[in-house]
PDB file of C-alpha atoms in Angstrom:
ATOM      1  CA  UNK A   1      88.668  96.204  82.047  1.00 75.00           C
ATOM      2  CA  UNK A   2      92.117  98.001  80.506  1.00 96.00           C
ATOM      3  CA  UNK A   3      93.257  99.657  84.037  1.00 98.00           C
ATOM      4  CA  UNK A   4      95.947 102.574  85.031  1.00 98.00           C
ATOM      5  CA  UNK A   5      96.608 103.677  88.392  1.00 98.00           C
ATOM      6  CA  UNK A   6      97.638 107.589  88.645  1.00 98.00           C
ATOM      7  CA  UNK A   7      98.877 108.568  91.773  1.00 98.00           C
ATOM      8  CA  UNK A   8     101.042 111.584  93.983  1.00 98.00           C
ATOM      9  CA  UNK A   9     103.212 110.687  96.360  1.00 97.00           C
ATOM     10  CA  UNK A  10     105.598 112.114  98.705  1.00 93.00           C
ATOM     11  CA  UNK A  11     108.553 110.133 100.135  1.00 93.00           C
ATOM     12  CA  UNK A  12     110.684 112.290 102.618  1.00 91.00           C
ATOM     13  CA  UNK A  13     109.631 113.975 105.679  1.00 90.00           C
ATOM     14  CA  UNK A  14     106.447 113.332 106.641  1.00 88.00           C
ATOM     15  CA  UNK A  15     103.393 113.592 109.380  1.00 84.00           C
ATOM     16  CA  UNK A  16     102.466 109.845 110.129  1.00 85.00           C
ATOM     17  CA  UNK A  17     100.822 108.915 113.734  1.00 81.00           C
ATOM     18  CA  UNK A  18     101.547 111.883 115.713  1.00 85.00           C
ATOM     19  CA  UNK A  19     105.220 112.290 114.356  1.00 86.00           C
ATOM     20  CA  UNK A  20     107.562 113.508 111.659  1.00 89.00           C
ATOM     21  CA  UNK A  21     109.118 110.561 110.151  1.00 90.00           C
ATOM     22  CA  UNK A  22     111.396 110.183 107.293  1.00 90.00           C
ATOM     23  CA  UNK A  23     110.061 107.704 104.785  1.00 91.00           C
ATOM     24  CA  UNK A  24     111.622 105.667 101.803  1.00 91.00           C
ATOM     25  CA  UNK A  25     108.530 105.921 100.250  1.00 95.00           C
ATOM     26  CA  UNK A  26     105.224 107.898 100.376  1.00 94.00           C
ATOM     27  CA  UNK A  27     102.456 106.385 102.081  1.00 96.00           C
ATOM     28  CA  UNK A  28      99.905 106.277  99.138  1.00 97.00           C
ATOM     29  CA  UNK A  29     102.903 104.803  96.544  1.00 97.00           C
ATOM     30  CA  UNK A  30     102.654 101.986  98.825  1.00 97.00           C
ATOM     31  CA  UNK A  31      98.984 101.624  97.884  1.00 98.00           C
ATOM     32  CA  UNK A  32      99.259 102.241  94.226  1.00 98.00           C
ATOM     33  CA  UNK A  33     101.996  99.162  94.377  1.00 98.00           C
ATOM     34  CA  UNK A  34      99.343  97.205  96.482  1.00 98.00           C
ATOM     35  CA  UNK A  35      96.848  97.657  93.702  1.00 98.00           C
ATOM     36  CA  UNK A  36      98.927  97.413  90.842  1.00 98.00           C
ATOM     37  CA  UNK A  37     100.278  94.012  92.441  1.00 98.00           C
ATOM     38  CA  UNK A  38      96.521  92.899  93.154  1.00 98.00           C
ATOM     39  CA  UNK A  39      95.154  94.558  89.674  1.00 98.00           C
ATOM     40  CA  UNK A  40      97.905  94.160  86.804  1.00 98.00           C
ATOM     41  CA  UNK A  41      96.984  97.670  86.226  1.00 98.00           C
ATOM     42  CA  UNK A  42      99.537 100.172  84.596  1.00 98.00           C
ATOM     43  CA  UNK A  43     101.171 102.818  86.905  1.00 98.00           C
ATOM     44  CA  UNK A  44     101.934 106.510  86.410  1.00 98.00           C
ATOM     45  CA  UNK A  45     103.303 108.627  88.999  1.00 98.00           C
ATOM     46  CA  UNK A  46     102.192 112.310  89.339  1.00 98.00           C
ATOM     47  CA  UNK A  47     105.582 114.123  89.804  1.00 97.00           C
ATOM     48  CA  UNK A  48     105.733 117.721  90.339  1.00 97.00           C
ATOM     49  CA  UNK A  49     107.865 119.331  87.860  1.00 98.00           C
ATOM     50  CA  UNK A  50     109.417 121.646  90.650  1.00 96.00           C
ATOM     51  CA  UNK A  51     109.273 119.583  93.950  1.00 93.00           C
ATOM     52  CA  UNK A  52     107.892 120.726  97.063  1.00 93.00           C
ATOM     53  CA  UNK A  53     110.995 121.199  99.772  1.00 93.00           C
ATOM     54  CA  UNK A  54     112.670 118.211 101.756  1.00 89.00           C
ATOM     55  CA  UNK A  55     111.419 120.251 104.693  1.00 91.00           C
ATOM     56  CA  UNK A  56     107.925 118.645 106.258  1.00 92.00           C
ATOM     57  CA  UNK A  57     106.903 122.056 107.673  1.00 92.00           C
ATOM     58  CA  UNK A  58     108.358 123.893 104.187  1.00 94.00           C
ATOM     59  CA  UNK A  59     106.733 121.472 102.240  1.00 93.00           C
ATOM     60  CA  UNK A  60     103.052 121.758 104.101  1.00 92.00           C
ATOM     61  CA  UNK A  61     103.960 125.373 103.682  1.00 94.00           C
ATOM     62  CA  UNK A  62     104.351 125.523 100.127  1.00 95.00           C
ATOM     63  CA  UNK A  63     101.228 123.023  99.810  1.00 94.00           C
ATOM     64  CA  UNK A  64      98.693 124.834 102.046  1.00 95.00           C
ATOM     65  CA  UNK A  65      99.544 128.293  99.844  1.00 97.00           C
ATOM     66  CA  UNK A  66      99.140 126.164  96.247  1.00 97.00           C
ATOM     67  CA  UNK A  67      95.726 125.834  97.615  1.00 96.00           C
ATOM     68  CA  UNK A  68      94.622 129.033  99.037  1.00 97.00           C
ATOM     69  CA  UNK A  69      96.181 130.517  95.582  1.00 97.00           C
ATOM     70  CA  UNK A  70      93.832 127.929  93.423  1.00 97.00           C
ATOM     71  CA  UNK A  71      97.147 127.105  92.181  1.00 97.00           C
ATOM     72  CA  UNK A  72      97.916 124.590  88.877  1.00 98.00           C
ATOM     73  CA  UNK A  73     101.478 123.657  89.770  1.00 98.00           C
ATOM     74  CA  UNK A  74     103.263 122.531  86.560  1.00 98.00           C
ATOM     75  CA  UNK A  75     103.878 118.616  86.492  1.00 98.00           C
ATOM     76  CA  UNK A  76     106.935 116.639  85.135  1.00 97.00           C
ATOM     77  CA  UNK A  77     104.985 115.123  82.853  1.00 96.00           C
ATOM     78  CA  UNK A  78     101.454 113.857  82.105  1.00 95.00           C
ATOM     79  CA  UNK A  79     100.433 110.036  81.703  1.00 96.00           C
ATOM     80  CA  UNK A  80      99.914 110.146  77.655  1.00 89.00           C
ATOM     81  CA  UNK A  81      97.262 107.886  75.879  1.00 92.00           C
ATOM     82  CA  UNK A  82      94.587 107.181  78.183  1.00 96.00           C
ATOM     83  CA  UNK A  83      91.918 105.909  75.543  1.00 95.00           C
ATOM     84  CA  UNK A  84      93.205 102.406  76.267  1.00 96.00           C
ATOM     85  CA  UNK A  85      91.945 102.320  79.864  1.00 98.00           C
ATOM     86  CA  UNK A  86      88.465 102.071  81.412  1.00 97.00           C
ATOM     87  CA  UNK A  87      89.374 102.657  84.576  1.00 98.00           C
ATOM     88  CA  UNK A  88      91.511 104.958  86.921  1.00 98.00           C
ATOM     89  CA  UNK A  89      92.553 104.230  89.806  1.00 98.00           C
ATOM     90  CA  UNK A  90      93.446 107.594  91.620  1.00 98.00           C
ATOM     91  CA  UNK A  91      95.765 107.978  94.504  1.00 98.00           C
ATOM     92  CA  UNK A  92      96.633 110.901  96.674  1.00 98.00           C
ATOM     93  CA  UNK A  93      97.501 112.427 100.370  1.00 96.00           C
ATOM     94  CA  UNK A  94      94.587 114.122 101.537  1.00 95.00           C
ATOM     95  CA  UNK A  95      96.283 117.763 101.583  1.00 92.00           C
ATOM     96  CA  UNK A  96      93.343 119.932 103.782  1.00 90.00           C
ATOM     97  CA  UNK A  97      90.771 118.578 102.810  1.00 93.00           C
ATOM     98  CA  UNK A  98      91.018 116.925  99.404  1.00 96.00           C
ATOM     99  CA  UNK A  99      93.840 116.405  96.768  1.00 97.00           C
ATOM    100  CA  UNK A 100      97.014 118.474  96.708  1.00 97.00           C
ATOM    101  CA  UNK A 101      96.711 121.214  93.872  1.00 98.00           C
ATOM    102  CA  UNK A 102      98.713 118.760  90.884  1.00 98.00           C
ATOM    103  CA  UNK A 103      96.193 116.325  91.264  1.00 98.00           C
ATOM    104  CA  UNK A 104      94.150 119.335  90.185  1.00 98.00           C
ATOM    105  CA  UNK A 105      96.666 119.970  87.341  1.00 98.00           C
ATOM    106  CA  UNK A 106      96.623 116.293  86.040  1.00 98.00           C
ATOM    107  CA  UNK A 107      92.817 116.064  86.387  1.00 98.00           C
ATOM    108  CA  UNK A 108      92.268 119.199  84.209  1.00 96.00           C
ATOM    109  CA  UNK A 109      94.945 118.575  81.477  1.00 94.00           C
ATOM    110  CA  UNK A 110      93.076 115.050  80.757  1.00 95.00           C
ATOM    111  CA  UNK A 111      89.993 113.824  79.445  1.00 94.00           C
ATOM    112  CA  UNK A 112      88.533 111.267  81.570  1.00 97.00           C
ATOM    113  CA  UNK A 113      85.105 111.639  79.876  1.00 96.00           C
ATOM    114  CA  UNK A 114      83.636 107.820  79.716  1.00 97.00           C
ATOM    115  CA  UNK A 115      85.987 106.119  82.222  1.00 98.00           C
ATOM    116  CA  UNK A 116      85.174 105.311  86.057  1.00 98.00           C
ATOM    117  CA  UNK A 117      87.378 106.604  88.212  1.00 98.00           C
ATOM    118  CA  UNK A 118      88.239 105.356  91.418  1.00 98.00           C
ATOM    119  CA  UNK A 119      89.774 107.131  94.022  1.00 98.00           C
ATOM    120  CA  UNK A 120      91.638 106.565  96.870  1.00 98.00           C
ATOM    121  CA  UNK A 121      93.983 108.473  99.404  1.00 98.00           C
ATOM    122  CA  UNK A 122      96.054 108.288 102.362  1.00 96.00           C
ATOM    123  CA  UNK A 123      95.702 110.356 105.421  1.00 94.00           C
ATOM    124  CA  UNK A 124      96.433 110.541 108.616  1.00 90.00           C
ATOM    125  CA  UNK A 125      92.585 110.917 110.305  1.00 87.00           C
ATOM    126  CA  UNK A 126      91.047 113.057 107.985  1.00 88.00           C
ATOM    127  CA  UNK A 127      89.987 110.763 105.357  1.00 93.00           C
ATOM    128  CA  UNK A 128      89.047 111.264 101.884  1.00 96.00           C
ATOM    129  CA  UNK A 129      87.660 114.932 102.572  1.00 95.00           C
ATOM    130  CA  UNK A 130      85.806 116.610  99.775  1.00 97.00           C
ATOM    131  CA  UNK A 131      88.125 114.898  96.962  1.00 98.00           C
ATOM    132  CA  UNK A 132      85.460 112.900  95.873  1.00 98.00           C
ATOM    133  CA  UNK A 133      83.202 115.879  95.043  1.00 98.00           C
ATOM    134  CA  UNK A 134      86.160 117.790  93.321  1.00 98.00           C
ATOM    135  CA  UNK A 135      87.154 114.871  91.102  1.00 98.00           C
ATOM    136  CA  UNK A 136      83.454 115.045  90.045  1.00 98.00           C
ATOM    137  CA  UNK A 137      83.558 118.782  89.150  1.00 97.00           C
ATOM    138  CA  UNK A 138      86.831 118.058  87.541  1.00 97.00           C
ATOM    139  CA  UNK A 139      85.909 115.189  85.671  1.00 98.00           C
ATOM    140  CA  UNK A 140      82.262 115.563  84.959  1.00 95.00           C
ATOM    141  CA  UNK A 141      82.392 112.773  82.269  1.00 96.00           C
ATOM    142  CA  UNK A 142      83.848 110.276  84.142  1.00 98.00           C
ATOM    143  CA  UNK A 143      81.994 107.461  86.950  1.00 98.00           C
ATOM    144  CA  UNK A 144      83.210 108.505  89.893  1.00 98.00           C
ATOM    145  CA  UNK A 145      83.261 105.617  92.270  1.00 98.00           C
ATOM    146  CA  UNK A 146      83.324 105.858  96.129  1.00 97.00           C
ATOM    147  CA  UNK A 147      86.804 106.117  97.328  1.00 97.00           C
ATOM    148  CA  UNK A 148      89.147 104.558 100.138  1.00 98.00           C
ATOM    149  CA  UNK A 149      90.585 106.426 102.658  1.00 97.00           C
ATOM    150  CA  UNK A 150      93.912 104.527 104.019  1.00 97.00           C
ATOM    151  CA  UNK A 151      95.503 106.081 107.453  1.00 94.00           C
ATOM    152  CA  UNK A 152      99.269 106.502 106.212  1.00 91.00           C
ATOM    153  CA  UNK A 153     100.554 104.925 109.319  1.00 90.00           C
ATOM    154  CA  UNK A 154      98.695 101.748 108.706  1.00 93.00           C
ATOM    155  CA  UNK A 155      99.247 101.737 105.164  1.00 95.00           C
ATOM    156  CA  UNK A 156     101.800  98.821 104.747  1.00 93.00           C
ATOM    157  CA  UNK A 157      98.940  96.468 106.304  1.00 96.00           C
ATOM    158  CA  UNK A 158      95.978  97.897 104.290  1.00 97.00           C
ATOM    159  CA  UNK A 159      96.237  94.656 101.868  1.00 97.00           C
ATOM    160  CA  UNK A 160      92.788  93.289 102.542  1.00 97.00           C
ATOM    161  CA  UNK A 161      90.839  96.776 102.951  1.00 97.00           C
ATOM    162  CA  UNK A 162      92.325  97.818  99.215  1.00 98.00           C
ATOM    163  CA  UNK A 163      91.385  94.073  98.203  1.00 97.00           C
ATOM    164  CA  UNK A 164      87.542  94.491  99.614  1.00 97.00           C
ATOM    165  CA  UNK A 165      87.723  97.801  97.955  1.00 98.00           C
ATOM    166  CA  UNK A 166      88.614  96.756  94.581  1.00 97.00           C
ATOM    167  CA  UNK A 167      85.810  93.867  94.881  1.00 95.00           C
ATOM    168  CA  UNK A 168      83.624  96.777  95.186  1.00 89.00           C
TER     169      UNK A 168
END
């Protein structure tokens, strides 16, 4: 089954186990990798087209007001030609609750109608949140599949939960 993995991702300053740590790369980039690695799947990376600040308590700012606003923040670009694929393998933070708002964007300027999507985000001990429910609304032609939820900290030895997953 033709496969693409679509994922956001924030390298930087982040929250992970109690702390703010600067990362070389985002905790749920580290998962898309693991699954591309594991899958042969392409790989498209949801970039915003104006980035959130450097700033961890800027950034969560500007985040946590994209979602009380309902916003659609503009994206860098979007993936293309999806009518090759099957299925989607969606990656994200768990922003309050569910996706951060350019998910949103992404999910709304594509048709997904027909493919299973399978999502899966990073957090750090709120898991998947109500993500799964919004993809549905988002995407009501697509198989949504349960998700994984991946703590952030733990990510780099996640390797056999994303493999059980994607036996699922």
């Amino acid at each position: 089954m033709p496969a693409i993995v679509l994922y956001f991702s924030r390298a930087g300053e982040n929250y992970v186990s109690g702390a703010i740590r600067d990362l070389p790369q985002g905790n749920t980039e580290i998962a898309a990798e693991y699954i591309r690695e594991m899958t042969g799947a392409d790989v498209f990376k949801i970039e915003p087209a104006v980035p959130y600040a450097a700033d961890y308590s800027t950034c969560i700012e500007q985040a946590k007001n994209d979602q009380k606003r309902d916003a659609r923040p503009a994206l860098a670009a979007l993936p293309g030609d999806l009518s090759g694929y099957d299925l989607v393998y969606l990656g994200y933070p768990n922003y309050w609750g569910t996706m951060p708002m350019h998910v949103f964007t992404l999910l709304e300027g594509l048709d997904l109608s027909g493919k299973v999507i399978k999502p899966f985000c990073t957090h750090e001990g709120s898991g998947i949140g109500r993500s799964e429910a919004d993809i549905r609304r988002l995407c009501p032609g697509a198989d949504v599949r349960p998700g994984l939820s991946i703590q952030g900290g733990r990510v780099k030895n996640a390797e056999k939960a994303i493999r059980k997953w994607l036996a699922e």
